[in-house]
Amino acid sequence: MIRSRSSRLIEPFAALCAFLSAFSVQAQELGHGVQAHGFIDQSLVHTSDNNVGGESDDSLTSELREMGANLSWRPNPDWLVSGQVLARWAGEADRGKLRLDYGFVDRTLIATGDSQMGLRLGKIKNPYGFYNTTRDVAHTRPGIIMPQSVYPDQMRNFFLAAPGFSLYGNSENDHGNISWQISALRPEVDDPSLEYVFLIGDRAGRFDGKNSWLSQFMFDMDGRWRMGLSLGEMKMGYKPSAFGDIEIAGNHRLPTWVLSLEHNTEDWSFTAEYGQTKVDASGYRIFNTNHTTEAMYAQATRRIANGWQGYLRYDVLYFDKDDRDGAGFSARLRLPAYSRFAKDWVLGVRRDIDSLALSAELHSVDGTAWLAQSDNPTAGLVRRWDMLLLQAAWRF
Amino acid sequence: MRKLTLTLCLMLFSQFSWGVEIITHRSVSVNTLSLASARSIFGMRQVKWPDNGRIQVFVLADTHPTHIALCKERLNLFPYQLRQSWDRLVYAGMAQAPIEVANEEELVNRVAATSGAIGYVKKVKPNDSIKIITIN
């Protein structure tokens, strides 16, 4: 029996809805050290040109949605078992497949009052910048969509979470807090978006994750300043299909780092992150490359009374920091130069009412670098475009 | 002498200006906490007492005046920062959330009834069977 697309979408949606509603009343406390939490959000998108989250061009799409639920169990203070399932919809790029977002065991090895050190084993969220670990939870994001320079949705699955183990520590003193995590992992690379990003199209073969590592060091000074460095190297190899593949086996190596800085006052938060990722592809017939992507954004958020806040962000992504305007790429491959950068001004407003957050966001973008190619045929891309996003998000 | 009186007055004033007292279950062996420990406990990073007993944190809603007083006067944080740090941990599976209760009366009752519990109230009543903790 062939199932319709809508029924495939509705099944995980209904299952998660049932889960969310079962626990939503006095949600988190289930006794015996068990807690449940969850979140759901729905966005509406309108764009002047190009598509975001479905067919938004001169239209309105509602195919931008996330929901997730987690359980955690702390049988005693030294052990924690956590798992979260997630379904995400984002146009053609993500169709709501229910998946394990994370699932791991956490063992505290040393706990001496203000300092802790421990080990996590399983599928673990990757700390990368301020926001990567909870990028799918609307309440924790700095806006309706993530700053696409440092947190591109097309690379989301690659960087989000991976099986492996990590050593972490946390140390507190009267002036602040230092936390760190070092992970050995094997990235999940089954997302077709990755082939669009790294092999300029959906290829017949597939990527395989290779042994990689990521680390993060975060300093919190009196809650007023937060500074972080995320550092690592992700690796994957391409296995061509036996039939009709234009490419041969090759390897991608991506050394990466992000610097994060935030200043908090009662009414204001100023956040800036800057990162570079080297893309070193070798062994291929066509898609060998050695370039460095450059990503940065700065955001000012103003908290106003009654749960209102407004924010302004400038977000810039260059696929190649030595070819920022894409001219070299365009000359080589006869593809639009503006597909190699994106400069995005964002103005947003959000209102929190208990567990509900309502947001509206305006984007004015020059460039198409972070658009999902599965939603946007290259031939039809428009360089300068605007976007309006509306979102309702609820969590427990 | 005037200086001493002024200092004492200021101390008294600051004592009374604290709109919140940190309380624990009576079995908790700790009497004072450093600012670092208090932040670590209410930040859900420290989960056990020095005697290895489990810490159970009870809180009020983010907008409750006593919660705001705890954050600003005792932890030297803004309530939104505490909420953000809980969310970062809870939705990545790296810690559990504090248990939120509806009002101060319920909070006192839950702390009194839960071994290893910590919470806060605006003012402890004489017949509350809990322990008051100081931060130094």
PDB file of N, CA and C in Angstrom, chain A residues 123-162:
ATOM      1  N   LYS A 123      24.964   8.843  21.998  1.00  0.00           N
ATOM      2  CA  LYS A 123      24.791   9.895  21.000  1.00  0.00           C
ATOM      3  C   LYS A 123      24.645  11.217  21.745  1.00  0.00           C
ATOM      4  N   ILE A 124      25.624  12.107  21.556  1.00  0.00           N
ATOM      5  CA  ILE A 124      25.746  13.304  22.385  1.00  0.00           C
ATOM      6  C   ILE A 124      25.628  14.546  21.516  1.00  0.00           C
ATOM      7  N   LYS A 125      24.958  15.575  22.036  1.00  0.00           N
ATOM      8  CA  LYS A 125      24.881  16.855  21.339  1.00  0.00           C
ATOM      9  C   LYS A 125      26.272  17.485  21.299  1.00  0.00           C
ATOM     10  N   ASN A 126      26.615  18.080  20.163  1.00  0.00           N
ATOM     11  CA  ASN A 126      27.934  18.684  20.001  1.00  0.00           C
ATOM     12  C   ASN A 126      27.924  20.145  20.432  1.00  0.00           C
ATOM     13  N   PRO A 127      28.664  20.491  21.486  1.00  0.00           N
ATOM     14  CA  PRO A 127      28.769  21.914  21.811  1.00  0.00           C
ATOM     15  C   PRO A 127      29.570  22.616  20.713  1.00  0.00           C
ATOM     16  N   TYR A 128      28.959  23.605  20.095  1.00  0.00           N
ATOM     17  CA  TYR A 128      29.610  24.354  19.028  1.00  0.00           C
ATOM     18  C   TYR A 128      28.995  25.745  19.046  1.00  0.00           C
ATOM     19  N   GLY A 129      29.769  26.742  19.441  1.00  0.00           N
ATOM     20  CA  GLY A 129      29.200  28.073  19.634  1.00  0.00           C
ATOM     21  C   GLY A 129      28.253  28.061  20.820  1.00  0.00           C
ATOM     22  N   PHE A 130      27.522  29.174  20.992  1.00  0.00           N
ATOM     23  CA  PHE A 130      26.617  29.275  22.138  1.00  0.00           C
ATOM     24  C   PHE A 130      25.385  28.384  22.007  1.00  0.00           C
ATOM     25  N   TYR A 131      24.926  28.128  20.766  1.00  0.00           N
ATOM     26  CA  TYR A 131      23.555  27.635  20.605  1.00  0.00           C
ATOM     27  C   TYR A 131      23.391  26.257  19.992  1.00  0.00           C
ATOM     28  N   ASN A 132      24.469  25.618  19.515  1.00  0.00           N
ATOM     29  CA  ASN A 132      24.274  24.427  18.696  1.00  0.00           C
ATOM     30  C   ASN A 132      23.520  23.304  19.405  1.00  0.00           C
ATOM     31  N   THR A 133      23.808  23.098  20.687  1.00  0.00           N
ATOM     32  CA  THR A 133      23.230  21.918  21.356  1.00  0.00           C
ATOM     33  C   THR A 133      21.706  21.981  21.434  1.00  0.00           C
ATOM     34  N   THR A 134      21.143  23.179  21.489  1.00  0.00           N
ATOM     35  CA  THR A 134      19.674  23.273  21.593  1.00  0.00           C
ATOM     36  C   THR A 134      19.090  24.050  20.416  1.00  0.00           C
ATOM     37  N   ARG A 135      19.707  23.946  19.254  1.00  0.00           N
ATOM     38  CA  ARG A 135      19.285  24.753  18.111  1.00  0.00           C
ATOM     39  C   ARG A 135      17.865  24.439  17.634  1.00  0.00           C
ATOM     40  N   ASP A 136      17.327  23.273  17.991  1.00  0.00           N
ATOM     41  CA  ASP A 136      15.976  22.935  17.545  1.00  0.00           C
ATOM     42  C   ASP A 136      14.890  23.355  18.527  1.00  0.00           C
ATOM     43  N   VAL A 137      15.286  23.925  19.642  1.00  0.00           N
ATOM     44  CA  VAL A 137      14.311  24.358  20.647  1.00  0.00           C
ATOM     45  C   VAL A 137      14.142  25.874  20.497  1.00  0.00           C
ATOM     46  N   ALA A 138      12.988  26.263  19.968  1.00  0.00           N
ATOM     47  CA  ALA A 138      12.779  27.669  19.601  1.00  0.00           C
ATOM     48  C   ALA A 138      13.050  28.617  20.767  1.00  0.00           C
ATOM     49  N   HIS A 139      12.641  28.224  21.985  1.00  0.00           N
ATOM     50  CA  HIS A 139      12.818  29.103  23.139  1.00  0.00           C
ATOM     51  C   HIS A 139      14.283  29.454  23.402  1.00  0.00           C
ATOM     52  N   THR A 140      15.192  28.569  23.005  1.00  0.00           N
ATOM     53  CA  THR A 140      16.608  28.784  23.328  1.00  0.00           C
ATOM     54  C   THR A 140      17.357  29.499  22.206  1.00  0.00           C
ATOM     55  N   ARG A 141      16.684  29.708  21.062  1.00  0.00           N
ATOM     56  CA  ARG A 141      17.377  30.333  19.926  1.00  0.00           C
ATOM     57  C   ARG A 141      17.393  31.849  20.090  1.00  0.00           C
ATOM     58  N   PRO A 142      18.366  32.504  19.445  1.00  0.00           N
ATOM     59  CA  PRO A 142      18.406  33.963  19.535  1.00  0.00           C
ATOM     60  C   PRO A 142      17.382  34.630  18.615  1.00  0.00           C
ATOM     61  N   GLY A 143      16.641  33.844  17.849  1.00  0.00           N
ATOM     62  CA  GLY A 143      15.603  34.377  16.960  1.00  0.00           C
ATOM     63  C   GLY A 143      14.801  33.208  16.423  1.00  0.00           C
ATOM     64  N   ILE A 144      13.944  33.477  15.417  1.00  0.00           N
ATOM     65  CA  ILE A 144      13.102  32.396  14.890  1.00  0.00           C
ATOM     66  C   ILE A 144      13.960  31.351  14.180  1.00  0.00           C
ATOM     67  N   ILE A 145      14.880  31.816  13.324  1.00  0.00           N
ATOM     68  CA  ILE A 145      15.862  30.874  12.767  1.00  0.00           C
ATOM     69  C   ILE A 145      17.238  31.234  13.325  1.00  0.00           C
ATOM     70  N   MET A 146      18.113  30.250  13.324  1.00  0.00           N
ATOM     71  CA  MET A 146      19.473  30.458  13.839  1.00  0.00           C
ATOM     72  C   MET A 146      20.228  31.427  12.930  1.00  0.00           C
ATOM     73  N   PRO A 147      21.214  32.135  13.469  1.00  0.00           N
ATOM     74  CA  PRO A 147      22.103  32.895  12.584  1.00  0.00           C
ATOM     75  C   PRO A 147      22.746  31.901  11.611  1.00  0.00           C
ATOM     76  N   GLN A 148      22.416  32.049  10.315  1.00  0.00           N
ATOM     77  CA  GLN A 148      22.772  30.997   9.352  1.00  0.00           C
ATOM     78  C   GLN A 148      24.254  30.972   8.983  1.00  0.00           C
ATOM     79  N   SER A 149      24.997  31.961   9.415  1.00  0.00           N
ATOM     80  CA  SER A 149      26.428  31.942   9.120  1.00  0.00           C
ATOM     81  C   SER A 149      27.126  30.880   9.959  1.00  0.00           C
ATOM     82  N   VAL A 150      27.005  31.016  11.267  1.00  0.00           N
ATOM     83  CA  VAL A 150      27.687  30.092  12.179  1.00  0.00           C
ATOM     84  C   VAL A 150      26.918  28.775  12.292  1.00  0.00           C
ATOM     85  N   TYR A 151      25.596  28.843  12.137  1.00  0.00           N
ATOM     86  CA  TYR A 151      24.753  27.649  12.329  1.00  0.00           C
ATOM     87  C   TYR A 151      23.915  27.346  11.078  1.00  0.00           C
ATOM     88  N   PRO A 152      24.552  27.099   9.928  1.00  0.00           N
ATOM     89  CA  PRO A 152      23.760  26.885   8.712  1.00  0.00           C
ATOM     90  C   PRO A 152      22.889  25.629   8.818  1.00  0.00           C
ATOM     91  N   ASP A 153      21.609  25.786   8.461  1.00  0.00           N
ATOM     92  CA  ASP A 153      20.700  24.640   8.525  1.00  0.00           C
ATOM     93  C   ASP A 153      21.162  23.500   7.616  1.00  0.00           C
ATOM     94  N   GLN A 154      21.841  23.850   6.529  1.00  0.00           N
ATOM     95  CA  GLN A 154      22.281  22.797   5.599  1.00  0.00           C
ATOM     96  C   GLN A 154      23.362  21.894   6.209  1.00  0.00           C
ATOM     97  N   MET A 155      24.066  22.403   7.197  1.00  0.00           N
ATOM     98  CA  MET A 155      25.114  21.601   7.844  1.00  0.00           C
ATOM     99  C   MET A 155      24.635  21.098   9.206  1.00  0.00           C
ATOM    100  N   ARG A 156      23.358  21.340   9.486  1.00  0.00           N
ATOM    101  CA  ARG A 156      22.808  21.085  10.809  1.00  0.00           C
ATOM    102  C   ARG A 156      23.087  19.663  11.301  1.00  0.00           C
ATOM    103  N   ASN A 157      22.712  18.674  10.501  1.00  0.00           N
ATOM    104  CA  ASN A 157      22.837  17.284  10.960  1.00  0.00           C
ATOM    105  C   ASN A 157      24.293  16.863  11.159  1.00  0.00           C
ATOM    106  N   PHE A 158      25.157  17.452  10.350  1.00  0.00           N
ATOM    107  CA  PHE A 158      26.581  17.129  10.423  1.00  0.00           C
ATOM    108  C   PHE A 158      27.156  17.520  11.783  1.00  0.00           C
ATOM    109  N   PHE A 159      26.739  18.701  12.252  1.00  0.00           N
ATOM    110  CA  PHE A 159      27.332  19.244  13.470  1.00  0.00           C
ATOM    111  C   PHE A 159      26.489  19.010  14.716  1.00  0.00           C
ATOM    112  N   LEU A 160      25.255  18.546  14.559  1.00  0.00           N
ATOM    113  CA  LEU A 160      24.296  18.581  15.662  1.00  0.00           C
ATOM    114  C   LEU A 160      24.611  17.626  16.806  1.00  0.00           C
ATOM    115  N   ALA A 161      24.736  16.375  16.490  1.00  0.00           N
ATOM    116  CA  ALA A 161      24.917  15.351  17.517  1.00  0.00           C
ATOM    117  C   ALA A 161      25.566  14.158  16.847  1.00  0.00           C
ATOM    118  N   ALA A 162      26.291  13.382  17.603  1.00  0.00           N
ATOM    119  CA  ALA A 162      26.970  12.237  16.991  1.00  0.00           C
ATOM    120  C   ALA A 162      27.289  11.200  18.039  1.00  0.00           C
TER     121      ALA A 162
END
